[in-house]
XYZ file of C-alpha atoms in Angstrom:
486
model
C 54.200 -68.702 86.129
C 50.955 -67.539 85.457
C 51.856 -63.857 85.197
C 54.677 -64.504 82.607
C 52.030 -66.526 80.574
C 49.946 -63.068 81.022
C 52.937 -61.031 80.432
C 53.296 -62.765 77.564
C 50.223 -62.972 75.652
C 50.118 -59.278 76.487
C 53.067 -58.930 74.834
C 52.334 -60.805 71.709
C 49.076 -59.034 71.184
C 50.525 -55.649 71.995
C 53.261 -56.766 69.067
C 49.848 -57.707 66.477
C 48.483 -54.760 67.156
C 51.430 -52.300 66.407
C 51.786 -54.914 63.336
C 48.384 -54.028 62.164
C 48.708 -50.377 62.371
C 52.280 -50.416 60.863
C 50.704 -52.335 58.122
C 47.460 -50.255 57.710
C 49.624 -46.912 57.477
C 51.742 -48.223 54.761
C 48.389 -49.414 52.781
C 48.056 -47.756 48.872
C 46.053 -44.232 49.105
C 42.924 -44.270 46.697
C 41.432 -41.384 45.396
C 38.219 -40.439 43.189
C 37.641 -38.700 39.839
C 34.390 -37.946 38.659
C 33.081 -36.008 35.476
C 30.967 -36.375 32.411
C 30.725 -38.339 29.317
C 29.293 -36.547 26.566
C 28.491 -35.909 22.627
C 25.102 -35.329 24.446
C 25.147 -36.582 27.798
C 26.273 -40.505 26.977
C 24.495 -42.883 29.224
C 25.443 -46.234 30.065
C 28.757 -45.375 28.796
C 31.424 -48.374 30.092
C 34.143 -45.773 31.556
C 37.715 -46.851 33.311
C 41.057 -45.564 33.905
C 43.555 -46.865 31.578
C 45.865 -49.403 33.384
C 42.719 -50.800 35.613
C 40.187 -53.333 35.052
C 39.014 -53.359 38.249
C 37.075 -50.248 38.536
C 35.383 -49.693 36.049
C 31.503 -47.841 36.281
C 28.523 -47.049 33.797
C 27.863 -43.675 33.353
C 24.121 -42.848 34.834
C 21.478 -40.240 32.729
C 23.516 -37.269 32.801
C 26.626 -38.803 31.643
C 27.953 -38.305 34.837
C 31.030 -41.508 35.856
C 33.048 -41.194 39.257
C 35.964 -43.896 39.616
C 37.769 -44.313 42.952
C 41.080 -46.169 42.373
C 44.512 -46.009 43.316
C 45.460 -42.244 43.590
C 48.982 -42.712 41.821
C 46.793 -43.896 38.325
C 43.669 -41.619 38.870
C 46.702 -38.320 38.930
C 48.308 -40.286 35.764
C 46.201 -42.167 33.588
C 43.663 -41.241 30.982
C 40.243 -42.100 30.974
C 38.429 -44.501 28.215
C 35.264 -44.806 28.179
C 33.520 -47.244 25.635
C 29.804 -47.894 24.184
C 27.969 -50.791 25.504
C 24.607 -52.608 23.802
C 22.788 -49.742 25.845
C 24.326 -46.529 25.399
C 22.424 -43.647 24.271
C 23.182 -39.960 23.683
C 20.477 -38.012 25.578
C 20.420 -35.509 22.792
C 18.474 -37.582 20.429
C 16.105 -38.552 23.030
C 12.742 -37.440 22.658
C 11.930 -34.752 25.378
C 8.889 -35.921 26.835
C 10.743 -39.189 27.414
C 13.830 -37.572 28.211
C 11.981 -36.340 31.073
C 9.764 -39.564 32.624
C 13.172 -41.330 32.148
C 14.935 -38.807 34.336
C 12.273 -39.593 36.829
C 12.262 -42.807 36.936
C 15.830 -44.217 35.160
C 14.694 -48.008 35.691
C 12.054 -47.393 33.097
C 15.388 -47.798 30.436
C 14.070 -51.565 30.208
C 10.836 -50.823 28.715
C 12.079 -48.576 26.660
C 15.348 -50.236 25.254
C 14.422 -51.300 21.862
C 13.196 -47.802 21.109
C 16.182 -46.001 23.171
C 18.771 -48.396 20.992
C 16.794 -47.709 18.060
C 16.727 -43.494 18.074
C 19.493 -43.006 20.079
C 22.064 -45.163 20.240
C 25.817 -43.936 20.545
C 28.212 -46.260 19.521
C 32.295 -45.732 19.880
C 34.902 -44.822 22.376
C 35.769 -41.770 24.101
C 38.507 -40.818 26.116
C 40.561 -37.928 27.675
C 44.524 -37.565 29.131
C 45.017 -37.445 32.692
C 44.060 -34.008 34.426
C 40.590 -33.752 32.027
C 37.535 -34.454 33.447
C 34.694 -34.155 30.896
C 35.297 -37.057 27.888
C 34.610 -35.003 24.720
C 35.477 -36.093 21.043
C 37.406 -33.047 21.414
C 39.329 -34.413 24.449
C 39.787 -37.811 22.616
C 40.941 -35.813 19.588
C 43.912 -34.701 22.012
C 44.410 -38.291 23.549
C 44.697 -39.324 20.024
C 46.908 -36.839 18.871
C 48.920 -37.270 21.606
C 49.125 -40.980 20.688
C 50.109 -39.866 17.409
C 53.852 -38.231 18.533
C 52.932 -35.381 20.111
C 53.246 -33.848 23.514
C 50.754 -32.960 25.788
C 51.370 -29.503 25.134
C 51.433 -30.113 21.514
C 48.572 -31.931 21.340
C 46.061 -28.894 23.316
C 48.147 -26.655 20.876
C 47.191 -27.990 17.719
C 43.439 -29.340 18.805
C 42.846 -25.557 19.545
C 43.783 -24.480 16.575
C 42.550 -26.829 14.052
C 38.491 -26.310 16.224
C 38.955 -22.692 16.666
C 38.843 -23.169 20.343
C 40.038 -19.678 22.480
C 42.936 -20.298 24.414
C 40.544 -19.146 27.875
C 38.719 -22.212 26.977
C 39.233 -25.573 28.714
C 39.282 -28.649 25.878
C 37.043 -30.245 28.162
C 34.153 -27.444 28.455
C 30.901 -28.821 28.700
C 29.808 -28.441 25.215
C 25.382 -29.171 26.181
C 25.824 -26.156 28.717
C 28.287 -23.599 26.195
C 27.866 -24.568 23.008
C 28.474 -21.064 21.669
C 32.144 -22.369 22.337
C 31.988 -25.770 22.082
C 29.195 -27.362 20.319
C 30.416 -26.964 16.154
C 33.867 -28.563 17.442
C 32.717 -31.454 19.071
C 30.615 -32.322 16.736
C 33.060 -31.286 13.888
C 35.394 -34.163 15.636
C 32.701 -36.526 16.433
C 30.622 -36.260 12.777
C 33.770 -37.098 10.692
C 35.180 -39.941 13.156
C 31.121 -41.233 12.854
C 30.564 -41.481 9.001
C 33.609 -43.304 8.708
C 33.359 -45.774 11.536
C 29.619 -46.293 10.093
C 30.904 -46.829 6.794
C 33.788 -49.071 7.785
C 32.204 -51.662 10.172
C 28.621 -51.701 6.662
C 31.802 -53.134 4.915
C 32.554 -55.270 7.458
C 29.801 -56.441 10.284
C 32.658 -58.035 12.390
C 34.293 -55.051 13.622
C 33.420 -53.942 17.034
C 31.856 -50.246 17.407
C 33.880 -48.962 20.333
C 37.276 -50.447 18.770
C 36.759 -48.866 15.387
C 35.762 -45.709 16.603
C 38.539 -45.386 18.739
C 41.103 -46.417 15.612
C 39.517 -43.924 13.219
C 40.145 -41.473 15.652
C 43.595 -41.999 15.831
C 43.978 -42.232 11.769
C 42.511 -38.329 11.605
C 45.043 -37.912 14.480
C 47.853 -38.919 12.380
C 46.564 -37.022 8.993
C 46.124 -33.881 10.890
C 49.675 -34.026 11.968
C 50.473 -35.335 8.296
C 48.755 -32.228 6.816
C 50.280 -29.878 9.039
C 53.750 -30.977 8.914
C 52.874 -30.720 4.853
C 51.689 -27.010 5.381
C 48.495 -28.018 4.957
C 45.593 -25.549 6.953
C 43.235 -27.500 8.776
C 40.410 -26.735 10.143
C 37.837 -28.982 10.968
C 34.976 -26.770 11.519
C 35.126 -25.437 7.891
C 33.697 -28.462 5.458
C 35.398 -26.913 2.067
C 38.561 -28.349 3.848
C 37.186 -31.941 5.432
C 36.469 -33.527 2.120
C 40.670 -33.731 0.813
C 41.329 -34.499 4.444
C 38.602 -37.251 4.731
C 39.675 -38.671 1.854
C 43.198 -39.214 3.331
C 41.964 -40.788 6.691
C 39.733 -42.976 5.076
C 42.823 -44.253 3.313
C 44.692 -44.858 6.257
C 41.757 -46.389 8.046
C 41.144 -48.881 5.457
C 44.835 -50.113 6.890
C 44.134 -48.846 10.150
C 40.816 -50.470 11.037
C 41.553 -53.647 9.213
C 44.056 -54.783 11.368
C 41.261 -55.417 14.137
C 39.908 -57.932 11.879
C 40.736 -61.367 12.223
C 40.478 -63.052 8.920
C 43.397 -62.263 6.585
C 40.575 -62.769 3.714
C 38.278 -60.703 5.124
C 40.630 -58.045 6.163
C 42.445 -57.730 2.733
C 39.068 -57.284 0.886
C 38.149 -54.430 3.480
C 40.840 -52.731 3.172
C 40.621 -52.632 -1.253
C 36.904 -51.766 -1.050
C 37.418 -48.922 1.418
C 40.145 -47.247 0.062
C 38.733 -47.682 -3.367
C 38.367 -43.917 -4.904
C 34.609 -43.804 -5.067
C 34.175 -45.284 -1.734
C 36.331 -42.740 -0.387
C 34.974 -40.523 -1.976
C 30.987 -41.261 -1.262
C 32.454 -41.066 2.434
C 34.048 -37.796 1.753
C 30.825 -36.446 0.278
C 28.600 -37.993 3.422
C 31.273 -36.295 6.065
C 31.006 -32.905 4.535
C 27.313 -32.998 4.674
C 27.793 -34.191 8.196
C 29.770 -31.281 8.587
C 28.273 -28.826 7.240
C 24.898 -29.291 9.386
C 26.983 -29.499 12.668
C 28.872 -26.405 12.372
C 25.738 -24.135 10.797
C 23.334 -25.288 13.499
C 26.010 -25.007 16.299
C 26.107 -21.459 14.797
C 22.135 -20.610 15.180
C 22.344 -21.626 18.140
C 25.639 -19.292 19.384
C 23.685 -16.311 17.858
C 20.388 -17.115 19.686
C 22.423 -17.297 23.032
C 24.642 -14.136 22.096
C 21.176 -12.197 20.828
C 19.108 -13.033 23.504
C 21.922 -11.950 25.632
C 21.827 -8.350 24.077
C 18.669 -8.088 24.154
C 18.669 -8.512 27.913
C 16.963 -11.603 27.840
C 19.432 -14.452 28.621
C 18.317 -17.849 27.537
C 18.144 -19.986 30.670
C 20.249 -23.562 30.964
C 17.396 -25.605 29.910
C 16.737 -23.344 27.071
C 20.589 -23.555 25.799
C 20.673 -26.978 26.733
C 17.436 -27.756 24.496
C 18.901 -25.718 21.691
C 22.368 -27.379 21.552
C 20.070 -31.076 21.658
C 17.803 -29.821 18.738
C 21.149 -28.755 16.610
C 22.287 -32.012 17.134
C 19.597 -34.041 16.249
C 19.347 -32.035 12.797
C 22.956 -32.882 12.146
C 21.493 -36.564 13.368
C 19.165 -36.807 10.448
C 21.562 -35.138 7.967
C 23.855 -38.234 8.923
C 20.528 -40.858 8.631
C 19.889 -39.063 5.344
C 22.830 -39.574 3.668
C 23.782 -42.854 5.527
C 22.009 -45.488 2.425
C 24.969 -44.167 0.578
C 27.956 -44.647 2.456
C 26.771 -47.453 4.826
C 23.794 -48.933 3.411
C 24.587 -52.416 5.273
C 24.597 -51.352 8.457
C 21.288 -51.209 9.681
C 18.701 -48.883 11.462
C 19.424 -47.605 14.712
C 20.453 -43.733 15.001
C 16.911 -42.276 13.778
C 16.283 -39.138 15.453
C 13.440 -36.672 16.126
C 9.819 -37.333 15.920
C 9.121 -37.721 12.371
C 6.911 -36.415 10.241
C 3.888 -38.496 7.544
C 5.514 -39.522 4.626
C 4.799 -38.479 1.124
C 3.943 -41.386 -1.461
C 5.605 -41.750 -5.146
C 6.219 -38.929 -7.099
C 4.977 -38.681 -10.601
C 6.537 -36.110 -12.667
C 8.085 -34.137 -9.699
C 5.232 -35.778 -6.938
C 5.324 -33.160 -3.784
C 6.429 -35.144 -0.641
C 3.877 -34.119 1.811
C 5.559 -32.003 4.672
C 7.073 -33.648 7.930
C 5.357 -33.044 11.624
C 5.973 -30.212 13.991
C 8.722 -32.371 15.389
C 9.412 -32.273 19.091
C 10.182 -29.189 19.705
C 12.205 -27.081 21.558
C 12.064 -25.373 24.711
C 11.139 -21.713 23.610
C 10.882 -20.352 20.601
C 13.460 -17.947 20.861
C 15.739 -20.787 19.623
C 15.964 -21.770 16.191
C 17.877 -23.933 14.280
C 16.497 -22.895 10.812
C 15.614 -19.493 9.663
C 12.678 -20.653 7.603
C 10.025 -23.148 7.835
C 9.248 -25.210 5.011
C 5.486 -26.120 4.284
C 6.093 -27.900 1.176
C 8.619 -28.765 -1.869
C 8.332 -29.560 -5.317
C 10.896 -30.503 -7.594
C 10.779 -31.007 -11.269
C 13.034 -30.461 -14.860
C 15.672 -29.604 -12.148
C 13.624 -26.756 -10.585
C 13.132 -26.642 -6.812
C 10.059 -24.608 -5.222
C 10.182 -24.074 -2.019
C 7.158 -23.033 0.192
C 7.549 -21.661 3.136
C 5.377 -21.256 6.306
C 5.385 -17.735 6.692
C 6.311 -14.651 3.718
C 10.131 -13.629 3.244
C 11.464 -10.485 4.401
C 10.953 -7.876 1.840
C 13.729 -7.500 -0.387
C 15.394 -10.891 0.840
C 18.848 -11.637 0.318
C 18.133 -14.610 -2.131
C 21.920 -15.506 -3.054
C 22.249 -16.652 0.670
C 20.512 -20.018 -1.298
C 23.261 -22.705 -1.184
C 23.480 -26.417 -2.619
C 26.493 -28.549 -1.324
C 26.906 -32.090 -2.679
C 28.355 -31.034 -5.913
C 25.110 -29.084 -7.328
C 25.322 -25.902 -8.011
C 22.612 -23.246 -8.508
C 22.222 -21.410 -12.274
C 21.796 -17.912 -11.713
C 20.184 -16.345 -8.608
C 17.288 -18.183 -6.915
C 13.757 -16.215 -7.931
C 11.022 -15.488 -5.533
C 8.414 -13.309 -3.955
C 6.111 -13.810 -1.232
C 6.538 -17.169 0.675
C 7.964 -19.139 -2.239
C 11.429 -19.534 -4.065
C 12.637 -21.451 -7.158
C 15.497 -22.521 -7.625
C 17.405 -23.934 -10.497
C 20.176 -26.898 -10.309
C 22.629 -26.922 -12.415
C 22.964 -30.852 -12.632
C 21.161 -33.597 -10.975
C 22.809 -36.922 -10.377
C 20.595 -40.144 -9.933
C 21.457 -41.731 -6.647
C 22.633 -38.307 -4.928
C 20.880 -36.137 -2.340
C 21.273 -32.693 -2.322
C 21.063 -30.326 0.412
C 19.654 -26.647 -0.122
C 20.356 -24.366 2.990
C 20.068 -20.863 3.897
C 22.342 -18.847 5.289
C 24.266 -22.244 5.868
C 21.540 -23.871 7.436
C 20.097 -26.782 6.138
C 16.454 -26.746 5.172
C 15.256 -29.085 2.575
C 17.157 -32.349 0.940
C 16.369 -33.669 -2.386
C 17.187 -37.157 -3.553
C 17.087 -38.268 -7.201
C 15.866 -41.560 -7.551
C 16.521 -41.560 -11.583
C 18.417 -39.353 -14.059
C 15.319 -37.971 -15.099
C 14.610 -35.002 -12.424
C 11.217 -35.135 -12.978
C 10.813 -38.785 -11.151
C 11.554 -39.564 -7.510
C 9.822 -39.857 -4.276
C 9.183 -37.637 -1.556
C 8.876 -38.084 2.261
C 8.779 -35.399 5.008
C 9.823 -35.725 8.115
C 9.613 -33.069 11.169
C 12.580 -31.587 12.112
C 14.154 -31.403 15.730
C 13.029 -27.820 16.455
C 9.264 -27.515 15.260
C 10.920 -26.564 11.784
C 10.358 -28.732 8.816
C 12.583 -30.650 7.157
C 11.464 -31.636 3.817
C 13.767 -34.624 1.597
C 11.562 -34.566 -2.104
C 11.914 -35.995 -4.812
């Protein structure tokens, strides 16, 4: 008797057992993705696969998220990431602070209010299945994608419309090539930015991550719009973003309003941002936007390419340094020109060390000039040609001072204004000064003068006489001065 009990329980536990492993082999595989979220490196990005709640992860310093979920959704489904209350873009993080935080990440508490205050990032990023690296670029194609297109399509006509060679993955690390990369994700990211900003000043109750995310996805749509019109887009060139912002500013106002809950509410958004000079304040903001991101992104693909001539390669840090500084000048483009088209939204997003501010101009009162800034890693990079020591404008005449004398014989018609300005006749000078004459000034509008598409000094008119404003300097990202006069 007892050995059949024996036999028995033997028997039963010999039958759990094979259970078990029957059970076990038959048990979902998982599988891990990991990659980077970046405009600069995001941190504290909120990242997930689409499909699962349950596995979601913050990116860390360098941007860097790994998921490990089911192995059927991490081969299939896109990844979103989304802003939290602490995400910052390394990029416009000062670099001496940059570094003692990369030595000691928990010292993001003490830091926070200034962190959310100079470098906050705020909207959602994502890429399709098969991507790694979560670009706006990348989330340009998810949103396309969205839109009607194929997969195909989509990398088809992202490439085209950035200018993006075909031997170059959509989801290239734009910090470490930006000779490739850098003027289209910032092209993508800069428009998609001025318009969120401007959207949630009109209305505080839209969420960041949400409306970034939906304005996305209304360029998406006018891209494809345009094209299907036999329209040429290109989003790197800022002659053509204006007409095209206007458009998905439009269809945001629709777009974007539908995340807000109050019918009142969201009927009045939607009339005061589609209203023509809204739009078209935006329009004027974007191209600015624009226009810095692509002519920096530019310096800094000629430093790279000279310096690789020359025999001298610029090492990662150095490229890495000169793709940060480019963006924080397009950072304080955006700040400038932000009291315009989102006056209501508040202050965070201030970049760069800056500079002692000027007091009130009488009669065309200099703004005093900005600090040295923080710097960048050598000075073989760049992001303006020219340093600025000082600006005066007055009777619609700009002088412009600069650190060091011009090349002999300088090419002065590279002298630009954008922001609906133009310059009458050739700009004059000699030395280390130029003058130049605007055709119009407007009271309320900034102007930005560049060379050789760079940006180097910003004038705001505070009244319709020219010869009143204010002036303020403020130090630009790369050791070059920035100078905003009035």
């Amino acid at each position: 008797m007892k050995k059949k009990i024996l036999a028995g329980a033997i028997a039963s536990a010999l039958a759990v057992t094979l259970a078990g492993c029957s059970s076990s082999s038959s048990d979902p595989k998982t599988a891990t993705i990991t990659g980077q979220v970046i405009d600069g490196y995001l941190w504290n990005m909120d990242c997930g696969l689409d499909g699962d709640t349950d596995n979601n992860v913050l990116t860390d310093i360098d941007g860097t998220y790994t998921i490990t979920a089911l192995e059927a959704l991490v081969n299939s489904a896109d990844v979103t990431c989304s802003s939290t209350d602490d995400t910052v873009d390394t990029a416009l993080i000062d670099e001496a602070l940059l570094a003692t935080l990369r030595e000691d990440p928990a010292q993001f508490e003490s830091q926070r209010d200034t962190l959310r205050q100079t470098a906050a990032f705020q909207g959602q990023l994502s890429a399709p299945a098969g991507m790694r690296n979560i670009t706006p670029v990348t989330s340009l194609v998810a949103a396309l994608r969205g839109s009607g297109a194929d997969l195909a399509e989509a990398e088809s006509v992202a490439r085209e419309i950035l200018g993006i060679p075909a031997d170059v993955s959509l989801d290239t690390d734009p910090v470490k090539r930006p000779e490739v990369m850098l003027a289209a994700v910032q092209a993508v990211h800069q428009i998609v930015n001025v318009i969120t900003q401007a959207a949630r000043s009109d209305n505080n109750t839209l969420p960041a991550a949400q409306t970034y995310a939906t304005v996305m996805r209304s360029l998406a749509t006018e891209v494809r719009a345009a094209r299907a019109a036999g329209t040429t887009v290109n989003l790197t060139d800022a002659t053509q973003t204006a007409a095209l912002t206007t458009n998905v500013v439009t269809r945001a106002a629709t777009d974007v309003a539908a995340l807000i809950v109050d019918e009142t509410q969201r009927q009045a958004f939607t009339t005061t941002l589609s209203a023509p000079a809204r739009t078209a304040t935006i329009a004027t903001a974007t191209t600015s936007a624009v226009t810095s991101a692509v002519a920096t992104a530019q310096v800094v693909r000629e430093a790279i390419e000279q310096a690789a001539t020359s025999g001298t390669a610029l090492t990662a840090a150095e490229i890495a340094a000169a793709a940060a500084a480019a963006q924080r000048q397009t950072a304080k483009v955006v700040e400038k020109e932000r009291e315009n088209f989102a006056p209501d939204l508040g202050g965070d997003g201030d970049t760069g060390g800056d500079g002692d501010t000027g007091g009130d101009g009488d009669t065309g009162g200099d703004g005093d000039t900005g600090g040295d800034g923080d710097g960048s890693a050598d000075a073989k990079v760049k992001i303006t040609a020219l340093e600025v020591s000082k600006v005066t404008f007055a009777g619609g005449k700009v002088d412009v001072e600069f650190k060091t004398a011009l090349p002999t014989n300088p090419n002065l018609a590279l002298f630009t204004v954008n922001n609906g300005a133009s310059i009458t006749g050739t700009p004059t000078g000699a030395g280390n000064k130029v003058t130049i004459t605007l055709a119009e000034t407007v009271k309320g509008k900034t102007y930005t003068i560049s060379y050789d598409n760079t940006a180097i000094v910003f004038i705001k008119v505070d009244d319709n006489d020219a010869d009143k404003g204010t002036g303020t300097g403020t130090g630009g990202g790369t050791g070059n001065n920035v100078i905003v006069g009035g």
